[in-house]
PDB file of C-alpha atoms in Angstrom:
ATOM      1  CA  UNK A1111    -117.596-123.995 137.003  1.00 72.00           C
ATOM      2  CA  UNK A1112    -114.147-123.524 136.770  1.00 77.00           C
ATOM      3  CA  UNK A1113    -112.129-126.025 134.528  1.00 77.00           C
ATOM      4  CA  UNK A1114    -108.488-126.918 135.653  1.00 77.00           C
ATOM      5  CA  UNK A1115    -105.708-127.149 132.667  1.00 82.00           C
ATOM      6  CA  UNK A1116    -104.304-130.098 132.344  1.00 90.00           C
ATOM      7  CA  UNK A1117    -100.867-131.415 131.206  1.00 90.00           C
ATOM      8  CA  UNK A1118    -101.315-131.694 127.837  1.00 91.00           C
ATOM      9  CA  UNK A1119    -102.902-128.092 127.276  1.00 92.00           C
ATOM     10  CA  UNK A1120    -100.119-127.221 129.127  1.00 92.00           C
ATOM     11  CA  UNK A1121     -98.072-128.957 126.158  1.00 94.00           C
ATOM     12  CA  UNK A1122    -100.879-127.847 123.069  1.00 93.00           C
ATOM     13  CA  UNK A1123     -99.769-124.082 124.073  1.00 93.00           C
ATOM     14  CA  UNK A1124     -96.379-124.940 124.257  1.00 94.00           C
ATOM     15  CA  UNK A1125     -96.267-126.721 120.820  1.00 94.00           C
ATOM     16  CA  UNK A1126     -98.257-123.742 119.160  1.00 94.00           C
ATOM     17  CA  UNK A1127     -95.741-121.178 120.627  1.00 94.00           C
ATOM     18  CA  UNK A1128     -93.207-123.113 118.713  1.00 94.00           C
ATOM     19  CA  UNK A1129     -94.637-123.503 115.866  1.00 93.00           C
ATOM     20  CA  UNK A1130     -94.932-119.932 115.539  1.00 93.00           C
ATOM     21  CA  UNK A1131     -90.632-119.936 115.371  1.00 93.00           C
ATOM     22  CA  UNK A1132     -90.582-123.374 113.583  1.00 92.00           C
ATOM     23  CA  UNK A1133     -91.726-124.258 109.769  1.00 92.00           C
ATOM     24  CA  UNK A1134     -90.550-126.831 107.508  1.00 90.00           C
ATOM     25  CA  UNK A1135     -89.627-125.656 103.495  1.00 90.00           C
ATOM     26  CA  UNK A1136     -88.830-127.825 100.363  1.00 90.00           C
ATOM     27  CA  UNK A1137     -85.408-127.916 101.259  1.00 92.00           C
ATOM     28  CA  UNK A1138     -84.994-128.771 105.011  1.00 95.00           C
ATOM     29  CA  UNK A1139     -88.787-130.038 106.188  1.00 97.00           C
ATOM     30  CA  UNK A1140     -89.762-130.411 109.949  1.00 96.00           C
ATOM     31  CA  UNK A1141     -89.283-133.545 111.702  1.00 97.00           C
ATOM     32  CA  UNK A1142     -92.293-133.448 113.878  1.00 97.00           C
ATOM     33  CA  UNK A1143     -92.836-136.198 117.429  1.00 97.00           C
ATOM     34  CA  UNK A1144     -96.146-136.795 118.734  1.00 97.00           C
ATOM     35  CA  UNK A1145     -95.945-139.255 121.844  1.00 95.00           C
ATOM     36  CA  UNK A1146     -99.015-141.042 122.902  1.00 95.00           C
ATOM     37  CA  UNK A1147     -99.145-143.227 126.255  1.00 94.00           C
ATOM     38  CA  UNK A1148     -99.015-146.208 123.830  1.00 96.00           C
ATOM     39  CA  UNK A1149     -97.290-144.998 120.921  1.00 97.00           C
ATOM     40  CA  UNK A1150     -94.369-142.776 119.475  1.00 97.00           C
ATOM     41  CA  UNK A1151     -94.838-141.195 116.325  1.00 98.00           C
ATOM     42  CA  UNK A1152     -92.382-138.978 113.920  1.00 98.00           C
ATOM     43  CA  UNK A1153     -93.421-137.047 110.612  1.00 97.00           C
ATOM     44  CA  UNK A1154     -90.926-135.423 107.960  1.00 97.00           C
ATOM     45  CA  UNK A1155     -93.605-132.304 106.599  1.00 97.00           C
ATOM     46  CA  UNK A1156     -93.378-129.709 104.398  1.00 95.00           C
ATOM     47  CA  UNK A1157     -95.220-126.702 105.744  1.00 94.00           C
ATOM     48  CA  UNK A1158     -95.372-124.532 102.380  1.00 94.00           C
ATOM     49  CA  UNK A1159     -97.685-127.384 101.249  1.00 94.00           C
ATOM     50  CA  UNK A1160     -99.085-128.628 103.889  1.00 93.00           C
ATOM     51  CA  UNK A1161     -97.646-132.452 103.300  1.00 94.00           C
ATOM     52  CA  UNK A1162     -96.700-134.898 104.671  1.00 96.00           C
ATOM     53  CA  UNK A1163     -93.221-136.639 103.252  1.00 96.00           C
ATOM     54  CA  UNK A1164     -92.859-139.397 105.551  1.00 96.00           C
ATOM     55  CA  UNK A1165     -93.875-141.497 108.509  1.00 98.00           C
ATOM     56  CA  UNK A1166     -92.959-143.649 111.284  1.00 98.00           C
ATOM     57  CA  UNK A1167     -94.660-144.868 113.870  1.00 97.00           C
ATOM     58  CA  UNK A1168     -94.475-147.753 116.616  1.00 97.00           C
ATOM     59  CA  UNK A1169     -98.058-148.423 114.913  1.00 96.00           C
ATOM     60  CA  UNK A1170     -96.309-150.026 111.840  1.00 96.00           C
ATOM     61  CA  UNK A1171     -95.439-154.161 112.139  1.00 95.00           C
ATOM     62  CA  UNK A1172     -91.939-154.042 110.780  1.00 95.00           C
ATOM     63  CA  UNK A1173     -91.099-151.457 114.052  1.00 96.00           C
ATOM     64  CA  UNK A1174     -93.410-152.752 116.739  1.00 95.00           C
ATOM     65  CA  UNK A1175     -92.811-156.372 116.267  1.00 95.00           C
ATOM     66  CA  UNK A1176     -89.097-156.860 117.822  1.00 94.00           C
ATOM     67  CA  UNK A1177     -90.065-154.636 120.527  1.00 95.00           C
ATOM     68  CA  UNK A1178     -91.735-155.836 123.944  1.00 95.00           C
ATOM     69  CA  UNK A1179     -93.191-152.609 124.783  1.00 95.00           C
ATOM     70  CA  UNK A1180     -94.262-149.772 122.218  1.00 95.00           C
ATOM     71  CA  UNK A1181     -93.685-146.611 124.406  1.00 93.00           C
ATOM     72  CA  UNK A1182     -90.319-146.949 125.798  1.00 96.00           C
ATOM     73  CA  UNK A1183     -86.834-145.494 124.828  1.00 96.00           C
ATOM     74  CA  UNK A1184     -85.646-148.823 122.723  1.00 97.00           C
ATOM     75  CA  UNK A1185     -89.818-148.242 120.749  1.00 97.00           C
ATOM     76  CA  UNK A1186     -88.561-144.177 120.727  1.00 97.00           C
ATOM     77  CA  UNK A1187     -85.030-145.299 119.159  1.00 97.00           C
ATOM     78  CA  UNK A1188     -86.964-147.568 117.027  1.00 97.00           C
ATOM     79  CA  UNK A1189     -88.992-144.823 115.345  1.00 98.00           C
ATOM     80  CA  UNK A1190     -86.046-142.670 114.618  1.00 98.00           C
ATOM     81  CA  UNK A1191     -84.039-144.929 113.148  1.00 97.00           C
ATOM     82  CA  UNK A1192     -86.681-145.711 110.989  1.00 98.00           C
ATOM     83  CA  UNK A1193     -87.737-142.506 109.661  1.00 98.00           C
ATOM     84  CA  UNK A1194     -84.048-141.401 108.890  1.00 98.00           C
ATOM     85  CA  UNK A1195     -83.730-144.297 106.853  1.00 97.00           C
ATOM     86  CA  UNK A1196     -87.010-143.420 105.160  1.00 97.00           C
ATOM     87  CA  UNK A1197     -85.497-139.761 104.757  1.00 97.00           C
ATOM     88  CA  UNK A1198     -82.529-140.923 103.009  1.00 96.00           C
ATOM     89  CA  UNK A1199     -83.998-143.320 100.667  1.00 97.00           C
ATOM     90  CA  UNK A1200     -86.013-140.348  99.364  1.00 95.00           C
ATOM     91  CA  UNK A1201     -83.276-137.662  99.775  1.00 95.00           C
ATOM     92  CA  UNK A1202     -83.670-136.089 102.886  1.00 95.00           C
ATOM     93  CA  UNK A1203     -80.593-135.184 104.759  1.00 96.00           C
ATOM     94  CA  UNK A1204     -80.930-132.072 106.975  1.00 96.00           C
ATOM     95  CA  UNK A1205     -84.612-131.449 108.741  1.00 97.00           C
ATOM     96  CA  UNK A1206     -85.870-128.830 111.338  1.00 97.00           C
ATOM     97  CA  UNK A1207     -86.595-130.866 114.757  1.00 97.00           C
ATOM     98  CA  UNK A1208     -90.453-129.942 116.445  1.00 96.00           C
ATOM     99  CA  UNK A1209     -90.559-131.709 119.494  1.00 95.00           C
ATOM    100  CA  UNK A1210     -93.975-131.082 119.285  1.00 94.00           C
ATOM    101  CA  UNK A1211     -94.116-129.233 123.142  1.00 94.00           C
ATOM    102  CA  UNK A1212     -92.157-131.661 124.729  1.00 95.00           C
ATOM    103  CA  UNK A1213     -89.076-131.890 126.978  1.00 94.00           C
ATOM    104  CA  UNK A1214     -85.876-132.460 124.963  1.00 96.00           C
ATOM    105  CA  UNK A1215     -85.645-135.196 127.205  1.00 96.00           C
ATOM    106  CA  UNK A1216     -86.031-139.099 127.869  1.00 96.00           C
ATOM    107  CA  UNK A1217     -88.083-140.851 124.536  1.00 97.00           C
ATOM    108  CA  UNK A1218     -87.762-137.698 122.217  1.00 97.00           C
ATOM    109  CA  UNK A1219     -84.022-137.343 122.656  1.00 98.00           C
ATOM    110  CA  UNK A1220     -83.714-140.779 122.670  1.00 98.00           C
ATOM    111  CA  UNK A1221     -85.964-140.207 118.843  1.00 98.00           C
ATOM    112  CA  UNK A1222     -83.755-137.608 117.918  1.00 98.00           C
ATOM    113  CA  UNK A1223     -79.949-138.954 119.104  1.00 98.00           C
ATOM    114  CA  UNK A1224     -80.924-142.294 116.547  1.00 98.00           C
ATOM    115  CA  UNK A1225     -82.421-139.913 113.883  1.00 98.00           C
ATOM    116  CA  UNK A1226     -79.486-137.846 113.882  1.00 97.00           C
ATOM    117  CA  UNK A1227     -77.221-141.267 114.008  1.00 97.00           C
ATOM    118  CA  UNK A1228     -79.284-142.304 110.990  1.00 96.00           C
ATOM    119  CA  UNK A1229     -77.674-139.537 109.629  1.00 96.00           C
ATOM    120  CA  UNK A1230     -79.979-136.664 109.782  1.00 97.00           C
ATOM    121  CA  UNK A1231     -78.566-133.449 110.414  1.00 96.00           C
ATOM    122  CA  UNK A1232     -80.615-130.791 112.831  1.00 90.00           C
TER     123      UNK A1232
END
């Protein structure tokens, strides 16, 4: 029986080729997007401990509920904006960006551009 790849093992080997290039330290953590075909979520992590510092997610009330749909470029925008205000309260200026396999390209740049007007700096 032969099993066809899909899409997203396509993306899983992607991601885990990147990862190899990208890590997150103390000083400048990775911002890290997952995209799910109802959700968008972001993560600020430190890799030398293995923690998370922050999240954001169209999962959370305070983003989802202006929004109409949770998994378009406004939810995307959303999410970014939110977890570079989150960075900044605690500190957090400059981060490495994982797009996490993905094309630089419709929701994550649309995640990144209001990160990065946030004032973010990758």
């Amino acid at each position: 029986m032969i099993i066809k790849p899909n899409r997203n093992d396509a993306r899983k080997k992607r991601h885990l080729r990147i990862r190899k290039k990208i890590s997150g330290s103390p000083s400048k953590p990775r911002l890290s997007v997952f995209r799910s075909n109802m959700h968008i979520y972001a993560q600020i992590i430190d890799d030398t401990k293995s923690h998370t510092l922050i999240a954001a997610s169209t999962m959370e009330k305070e983003i989802a509920k202006p929004l109409k749909n949770t998994s378009n470029l406004e939810a995307a925008a959303a999410v970014g904006t939110a977890i570079a205000k989150k960075a900044t309260a605690i500190g957090i200026k400059e981060v490495v960006f994982d797009r996490g396999g993905y094309l630089y390209h419709g929701k994550i740049k649309a995640l990144a551009d209001a990160a990065r007007e946030g004032g973010l700096v990758f």
